[in-house]
């Protein structure tokens, strides 16, 4: 049973504050692209990152004129590049500070994009079939129910529209995170999937995360991640993996722990 102060509603606001902090501290996903990157995108030379690898050919070759939703993808990186490449971009994110980074790049480089603060589980602000593409890089580990995300994405995409999403291989959530074990080259299974900080960590560990304003995470199964998209109505048309370029866990050194999917809403 989750502690009373860790209700799902409280977790949303806690994670929102945690991402505001990470944006102020200029973490990896909070470092805006340069003006040079935007200028190159305007000339047709651009790429956006779903996982630490180039997008496979055919996933996103041209965005000019497309209506794009960058879902839980603020931070001054993906959305401005897509806008510079000719897309009509809307960014939805829980973090006001992350969205401010997109707004800063847009103002700096005279780009047009719209920012919306909100929950990736609730896309009610958007009409049915209002987007051609949804770009959803690794972020659904911060929410408990990702099937709400897939259902919302399906509703707001036009027929034939694409959903590009990414997430961690859930194996990264299984093992004990003891630094001592890692130094000895040992991996000890400790958690059963699906994983959740709020139920799998000890009360002391939860209190520590709260005190340090660290985001709570959820390790969803592959069934939730992939079958969840299929159940929502999508057709899976592409699958890719990549190794973690800066391994945090021992398992990262032995297998690709980033996963990306390309799915289409049937016509």
mmCIF file of C-alpha atoms in Angstrom:
data_model
loop_
_atom_site.group_PDB
_atom_site.id
_atom_site.type_symbol
_atom_site.label_atom_id
_atom_site.label_comp_id
_atom_site.label_asym_id
_atom_site.label_seq_id
_atom_site.Cartn_x
_atom_site.Cartn_y
_atom_site.Cartn_z
ATOM 1 C CA UNK A 1 0.000 0.000 0.000
ATOM 2 C CA UNK A 2 1.378 3.404 -0.916
ATOM 3 C CA UNK A 3 2.001 5.960 1.860
ATOM 4 C CA UNK A 4 -0.774 8.577 2.232
ATOM 5 C CA UNK A 5 1.527 11.405 1.126
ATOM 6 C CA UNK A 6 2.328 9.463 -2.065
ATOM 7 C CA UNK A 7 -1.116 9.450 -3.659
ATOM 8 C CA UNK A 8 -1.070 9.446 -7.457
ATOM 9 C CA UNK A 9 -2.342 13.039 -7.475
ATOM 10 C CA UNK A 10 0.421 14.144 -5.122
ATOM 11 C CA UNK A 11 2.992 12.287 -7.227
ATOM 12 C CA UNK A 12 1.988 14.280 -10.306
ATOM 13 C CA UNK A 13 2.649 17.566 -8.509
ATOM 14 C CA UNK A 14 5.792 16.244 -6.854
ATOM 15 C CA UNK A 15 7.213 15.131 -10.218
ATOM 16 C CA UNK A 16 6.176 18.442 -11.726
ATOM 17 C CA UNK A 17 8.243 20.246 -9.078
ATOM 18 C CA UNK A 18 11.125 17.800 -9.559
ATOM 19 C CA UNK A 19 11.246 18.578 -13.277
ATOM 20 C CA UNK A 20 11.066 22.294 -12.589
ATOM 21 C CA UNK A 21 14.176 21.818 -10.450
ATOM 22 C CA UNK A 22 15.944 19.758 -13.140
ATOM 23 C CA UNK A 23 15.161 22.451 -15.710
ATOM 24 C CA UNK A 24 16.710 25.119 -13.511
ATOM 25 C CA UNK A 25 19.757 22.892 -12.996
ATOM 26 C CA UNK A 26 20.121 22.363 -16.772
ATOM 27 C CA UNK A 27 19.949 18.567 -16.769
ATOM 28 C CA UNK A 28 20.417 16.484 -19.918
ATOM 29 C CA UNK A 29 16.833 17.085 -21.087
ATOM 30 C CA UNK A 30 16.910 20.781 -20.137
ATOM 31 C CA UNK A 31 19.669 22.139 -22.371
ATOM 32 C CA UNK A 32 18.141 24.124 -25.233
ATOM 33 C CA UNK A 33 19.466 23.691 -28.749
ATOM 34 C CA UNK A 34 21.658 26.400 -30.216
ATOM 35 C CA UNK A 35 20.746 29.015 -32.786
ATOM 36 C CA UNK A 36 23.076 27.192 -35.179
ATOM 37 C CA UNK A 37 20.966 24.032 -34.775
ATOM 38 C CA UNK A 38 17.812 25.998 -35.542
ATOM 39 C CA UNK A 39 19.391 27.622 -38.585
ATOM 40 C CA UNK A 40 20.422 24.208 -39.900
ATOM 41 C CA UNK A 41 16.893 22.873 -39.358
ATOM 42 C CA UNK A 42 15.510 25.732 -41.415
ATOM 43 C CA UNK A 43 17.802 24.588 -44.216
ATOM 44 C CA UNK A 44 16.528 21.018 -43.988
ATOM 45 C CA UNK A 45 19.375 19.616 -41.892
ATOM 46 C CA UNK A 46 17.891 18.391 -38.650
ATOM 47 C CA UNK A 47 17.275 15.445 -36.377
ATOM 48 C CA UNK A 48 15.403 14.869 -33.150
ATOM 49 C CA UNK A 49 16.210 12.250 -30.572
ATOM 50 C CA UNK A 50 13.753 9.589 -29.478
ATOM 51 C CA UNK A 51 16.499 7.337 -28.108
ATOM 52 C CA UNK A 52 20.310 7.771 -28.257
ATOM 53 C CA UNK A 53 20.384 6.868 -31.955
ATOM 54 C CA UNK A 54 19.252 8.351 -35.245
ATOM 55 C CA UNK A 55 15.638 7.740 -36.140
ATOM 56 C CA UNK A 56 15.243 4.848 -38.593
ATOM 57 C CA UNK A 57 14.599 5.829 -42.197
ATOM 58 C CA UNK A 58 10.914 6.338 -42.824
ATOM 59 C CA UNK A 59 9.925 7.125 -39.262
ATOM 60 C CA UNK A 60 10.119 10.903 -39.615
ATOM 61 C CA UNK A 61 11.689 12.002 -42.878
ATOM 62 C CA UNK A 62 9.767 15.253 -43.429
ATOM 63 C CA UNK A 63 7.642 17.314 -41.047
ATOM 64 C CA UNK A 64 6.928 20.349 -43.200
ATOM 65 C CA UNK A 65 3.286 21.321 -42.764
ATOM 66 C CA UNK A 66 2.553 18.598 -40.200
ATOM 67 C CA UNK A 67 0.626 19.323 -37.023
ATOM 68 C CA UNK A 68 2.877 17.902 -34.304
ATOM 69 C CA UNK A 69 2.262 17.293 -30.613
ATOM 70 C CA UNK A 70 5.446 17.015 -28.556
ATOM 71 C CA UNK A 71 4.021 15.058 -25.649
ATOM 72 C CA UNK A 72 5.771 15.409 -22.281
ATOM 73 C CA UNK A 73 8.725 16.573 -24.377
ATOM 74 C CA UNK A 74 9.536 20.123 -23.315
ATOM 75 C CA UNK A 75 13.048 21.354 -22.619
ATOM 76 C CA UNK A 76 14.025 23.487 -25.606
ATOM 77 C CA UNK A 77 15.271 20.574 -27.688
ATOM 78 C CA UNK A 78 12.774 18.662 -29.836
ATOM 79 C CA UNK A 79 9.929 21.126 -30.373
ATOM 80 C CA UNK A 80 12.000 24.092 -31.605
ATOM 81 C CA UNK A 81 13.850 21.887 -34.103
ATOM 82 C CA UNK A 82 10.591 20.497 -35.489
ATOM 83 C CA UNK A 83 9.144 24.024 -35.702
ATOM 84 C CA UNK A 84 12.236 25.241 -37.545
ATOM 85 C CA UNK A 85 11.890 22.271 -39.913
ATOM 86 C CA UNK A 86 8.425 23.497 -40.887
ATOM 87 C CA UNK A 87 6.021 21.744 -38.506
ATOM 88 C CA UNK A 88 3.134 23.356 -36.653
ATOM 89 C CA UNK A 89 4.136 22.417 -33.105
ATOM 90 C CA UNK A 90 2.323 22.168 -29.792
ATOM 91 C CA UNK A 91 4.245 21.112 -26.681
ATOM 92 C CA UNK A 92 2.436 19.622 -23.696
ATOM 93 C CA UNK A 93 4.397 19.115 -20.489
ATOM 94 C CA UNK A 94 3.752 19.114 -16.741
ATOM 95 C CA UNK A 95 6.740 21.352 -16.007
ATOM 96 C CA UNK A 96 6.378 25.101 -16.409
ATOM 97 C CA UNK A 97 10.158 25.497 -16.289
ATOM 98 C CA UNK A 98 10.672 22.947 -19.069
ATOM 99 C CA UNK A 99 8.076 24.687 -21.232
ATOM 100 C CA UNK A 100 9.801 28.010 -20.571
ATOM 101 C CA UNK A 101 12.910 26.623 -22.273
ATOM 102 C CA UNK A 102 10.922 25.964 -25.465
ATOM 103 C CA UNK A 103 9.451 29.455 -25.252
ATOM 104 C CA UNK A 104 12.932 30.936 -24.772
ATOM 105 C CA UNK A 105 14.281 29.246 -27.918
ATOM 106 C CA UNK A 106 11.187 30.246 -29.887
ATOM 107 C CA UNK A 107 11.586 33.891 -28.879
ATOM 108 C CA UNK A 108 15.346 33.858 -29.473
ATOM 109 C CA UNK A 109 15.086 32.366 -32.966
ATOM 110 C CA UNK A 110 11.735 33.780 -34.070
ATOM 111 C CA UNK A 111 9.914 30.446 -34.112
ATOM 112 C CA UNK A 112 6.199 29.794 -33.826
ATOM 113 C CA UNK A 113 5.166 27.086 -31.385
ATOM 114 C CA UNK A 114 2.532 26.704 -28.684
ATOM 115 C CA UNK A 115 3.141 25.476 -25.144
ATOM 116 C CA UNK A 116 0.503 23.877 -22.922
ATOM 117 C CA UNK A 117 1.045 22.918 -19.301
ATOM 118 C CA UNK A 118 -0.752 19.682 -18.506
ATOM 119 C CA UNK A 119 -0.758 15.974 -17.721
ATOM 120 C CA UNK A 120 0.199 13.518 -20.479
ATOM 121 C CA UNK A 121 -2.623 11.279 -19.207
ATOM 122 C CA UNK A 122 -5.207 13.961 -20.046
ATOM 123 C CA UNK A 123 -5.322 15.287 -23.607
ATOM 124 C CA UNK A 124 -8.830 16.701 -23.285
ATOM 125 C CA UNK A 125 -7.505 20.160 -24.241
ATOM 126 C CA UNK A 126 -7.199 18.880 -27.822
ATOM 127 C CA UNK A 127 -9.923 17.972 -30.296
ATOM 128 C CA UNK A 128 -10.259 14.591 -31.970
ATOM 129 C CA UNK A 129 -7.883 14.018 -34.895
ATOM 130 C CA UNK A 130 -6.114 17.357 -34.405
ATOM 131 C CA UNK A 131 -2.518 16.140 -34.979
ATOM 132 C CA UNK A 132 -0.605 14.379 -37.744
ATOM 133 C CA UNK A 133 2.229 13.255 -35.488
ATOM 134 C CA UNK A 134 2.910 12.746 -31.791
ATOM 135 C CA UNK A 135 6.523 12.778 -30.630
ATOM 136 C CA UNK A 136 6.687 11.214 -27.166
ATOM 137 C CA UNK A 137 10.277 10.631 -25.977
ATOM 138 C CA UNK A 138 11.040 8.812 -22.717
ATOM 139 C CA UNK A 139 8.698 10.246 -20.091
ATOM 140 C CA UNK A 140 5.914 7.789 -19.278
ATOM 141 C CA UNK A 141 8.004 6.323 -16.447
ATOM 142 C CA UNK A 142 6.748 9.283 -14.406
ATOM 143 C CA UNK A 143 3.097 8.185 -14.441
ATOM 144 C CA UNK A 144 1.243 5.143 -13.163
ATOM 145 C CA UNK A 145 -1.269 4.467 -15.955
ATOM 146 C CA UNK A 146 0.230 4.640 -19.440
ATOM 147 C CA UNK A 147 -2.830 3.126 -21.109
ATOM 148 C CA UNK A 148 -4.481 6.531 -20.626
ATOM 149 C CA UNK A 149 -1.638 8.024 -22.656
ATOM 150 C CA UNK A 150 -2.049 5.574 -25.540
ATOM 151 C CA UNK A 151 -5.822 6.073 -25.609
ATOM 152 C CA UNK A 152 -5.447 9.855 -25.618
ATOM 153 C CA UNK A 153 -2.852 9.732 -28.377
ATOM 154 C CA UNK A 154 -5.092 7.557 -30.529
ATOM 155 C CA UNK A 155 -7.994 9.975 -30.142
ATOM 156 C CA UNK A 156 -6.113 13.161 -31.038
ATOM 157 C CA UNK A 157 -4.233 11.690 -34.025
ATOM 158 C CA UNK A 158 -5.760 11.859 -37.474
ATOM 159 C CA UNK A 159 -6.289 8.630 -39.371
ATOM 160 C CA UNK A 160 -2.912 7.631 -40.791
ATOM 161 C CA UNK A 161 -1.120 9.725 -38.163
ATOM 162 C CA UNK A 162 2.019 8.488 -36.402
ATOM 163 C CA UNK A 163 2.970 8.034 -32.769
ATOM 164 C CA UNK A 164 6.718 7.951 -32.122
ATOM 165 C CA UNK A 165 7.405 6.917 -28.537
ATOM 166 C CA UNK A 166 10.280 5.686 -26.424
ATOM 167 C CA UNK A 167 10.804 4.165 -23.011
ATOM 168 C CA UNK A 168 13.238 2.133 -20.946
ATOM 169 C CA UNK A 169 13.412 -1.619 -21.235
ATOM 170 C CA UNK A 170 11.719 -2.589 -17.939
ATOM 171 C CA UNK A 171 14.644 -4.845 -17.043
ATOM 172 C CA UNK A 172 16.412 -1.746 -15.678
ATOM 173 C CA UNK A 173 13.887 -1.619 -12.827
ATOM 174 C CA UNK A 174 14.378 -5.234 -11.687
ATOM 175 C CA UNK A 175 17.805 -5.161 -10.061
ATOM 176 C CA UNK A 176 19.080 -4.011 -6.678
ATOM 177 C CA UNK A 177 20.781 -0.627 -7.106
ATOM 178 C CA UNK A 178 23.469 -1.138 -4.460
ATOM 179 C CA UNK A 179 26.720 0.594 -5.567
ATOM 180 C CA UNK A 180 28.639 -2.162 -3.753
ATOM 181 C CA UNK A 181 27.073 -4.870 -5.907
ATOM 182 C CA UNK A 182 27.760 -2.869 -9.071
ATOM 183 C CA UNK A 183 31.415 -2.416 -8.140
ATOM 184 C CA UNK A 184 31.696 -6.174 -7.734
ATOM 185 C CA UNK A 185 30.069 -6.751 -11.121
ATOM 186 C CA UNK A 186 26.985 -8.364 -9.593
ATOM 187 C CA UNK A 187 23.320 -7.931 -10.480
ATOM 188 C CA UNK A 188 20.820 -9.048 -7.870
ATOM 189 C CA UNK A 189 17.123 -9.242 -8.867
ATOM 190 C CA UNK A 190 15.165 -7.359 -6.233
ATOM 191 C CA UNK A 191 11.904 -6.051 -7.732
ATOM 192 C CA UNK A 192 8.984 -7.662 -9.556
ATOM 193 C CA UNK A 193 7.512 -5.894 -12.584
ATOM 194 C CA UNK A 194 5.596 -3.687 -12.876
ATOM 195 C CA UNK A 195 7.774 -1.551 -10.610
ATOM 196 C CA UNK A 196 6.829 1.609 -8.676
ATOM 197 C CA UNK A 197 8.961 3.683 -6.328
ATOM 198 C CA UNK A 198 5.919 4.374 -4.181
ATOM 199 C CA UNK A 199 5.316 0.698 -3.401
ATOM 200 C CA UNK A 200 8.737 -0.917 -3.879
ATOM 201 C CA UNK A 201 10.958 1.494 -1.954
ATOM 202 C CA UNK A 202 11.186 1.500 1.823
ATOM 203 C CA UNK A 203 9.552 4.359 3.787
ATOM 204 C CA UNK A 204 13.023 5.771 4.477
ATOM 205 C CA UNK A 205 13.924 5.694 0.771
ATOM 206 C CA UNK A 206 10.648 7.396 -0.122
ATOM 207 C CA UNK A 207 11.242 10.112 2.459
ATOM 208 C CA UNK A 208 14.728 10.646 1.043
ATOM 209 C CA UNK A 209 13.348 11.127 -2.483
ATOM 210 C CA UNK A 210 10.781 13.565 -1.162
ATOM 211 C CA UNK A 211 13.415 15.525 0.751
ATOM 212 C CA UNK A 212 15.737 15.707 -2.268
ATOM 213 C CA UNK A 213 12.890 16.575 -4.640
ATOM 214 C CA UNK A 214 13.673 13.611 -6.881
ATOM 215 C CA UNK A 215 10.999 12.370 -9.279
ATOM 216 C CA UNK A 216 9.136 9.151 -8.513
ATOM 217 C CA UNK A 217 9.229 6.592 -11.323
ATOM 218 C CA UNK A 218 7.259 3.575 -12.527
ATOM 219 C CA UNK A 219 8.684 0.608 -14.415
ATOM 220 C CA UNK A 220 5.965 -0.494 -16.845
ATOM 221 C CA UNK A 221 5.946 -3.923 -18.443
ATOM 222 C CA UNK A 222 6.445 -4.415 -22.172
ATOM 223 C CA UNK A 223 2.824 -5.512 -22.353
ATOM 224 C CA UNK A 224 1.759 -2.113 -21.010
ATOM 225 C CA UNK A 225 4.140 -0.297 -23.339
ATOM 226 C CA UNK A 226 3.582 -2.220 -26.579
ATOM 227 C CA UNK A 227 0.351 -4.181 -26.196
ATOM 228 C CA UNK A 228 -1.053 -1.039 -24.610
ATOM 229 C CA UNK A 229 -0.585 0.775 -27.906
ATOM 230 C CA UNK A 230 -2.142 -2.100 -29.858
ATOM 231 C CA UNK A 231 -5.126 -2.236 -27.506
ATOM 232 C CA UNK A 232 -5.654 1.492 -28.053
ATOM 233 C CA UNK A 233 -6.002 0.764 -31.766
ATOM 234 C CA UNK A 234 -2.527 1.474 -33.138
ATOM 235 C CA UNK A 235 -0.629 -0.657 -35.640
ATOM 236 C CA UNK A 236 3.022 -1.102 -34.715
ATOM 237 C CA UNK A 237 5.150 -0.407 -37.807
ATOM 238 C CA UNK A 238 8.629 0.093 -36.354
ATOM 239 C CA UNK A 239 10.784 -0.971 -33.407
ATOM 240 C CA UNK A 240 14.285 0.135 -32.427
ATOM 241 C CA UNK A 241 16.719 -0.174 -29.510
ATOM 242 C CA UNK A 242 19.843 1.625 -28.309
ATOM 243 C CA UNK A 243 22.449 1.237 -25.628
ATOM 244 C CA UNK A 244 22.650 3.732 -22.793
ATOM 245 C CA UNK A 245 25.594 6.000 -23.762
ATOM 246 C CA UNK A 246 26.302 6.809 -20.105
ATOM 247 C CA UNK A 247 25.454 3.591 -18.216
ATOM 248 C CA UNK A 248 23.828 4.172 -14.847
ATOM 249 C CA UNK A 249 23.202 0.527 -14.022
ATOM 250 C CA UNK A 250 25.320 -2.551 -14.674
ATOM 251 C CA UNK A 251 22.677 -4.032 -16.983
ATOM 252 C CA UNK A 252 23.121 -1.003 -19.287
ATOM 253 C CA UNK A 253 26.545 -2.341 -20.282
ATOM 254 C CA UNK A 254 25.193 -5.679 -21.496
ATOM 255 C CA UNK A 255 22.051 -4.897 -23.487
ATOM 256 C CA UNK A 256 20.273 -1.984 -25.173
ATOM 257 C CA UNK A 257 17.975 -0.546 -22.523
ATOM 258 C CA UNK A 258 16.328 2.166 -24.635
ATOM 259 C CA UNK A 259 13.344 1.149 -26.776
ATOM 260 C CA UNK A 260 11.581 3.175 -29.462
ATOM 261 C CA UNK A 261 8.371 2.377 -31.335
ATOM 262 C CA UNK A 262 6.685 3.775 -34.407
ATOM 263 C CA UNK A 263 2.926 3.228 -34.515
ATOM 264 C CA UNK A 264 0.219 4.328 -36.923
ATOM 265 C CA UNK A 265 -3.469 5.036 -36.483
ATOM 266 C CA UNK A 266 -5.295 2.997 -39.141
ATOM 267 C CA UNK A 267 -6.969 4.861 -41.992
#
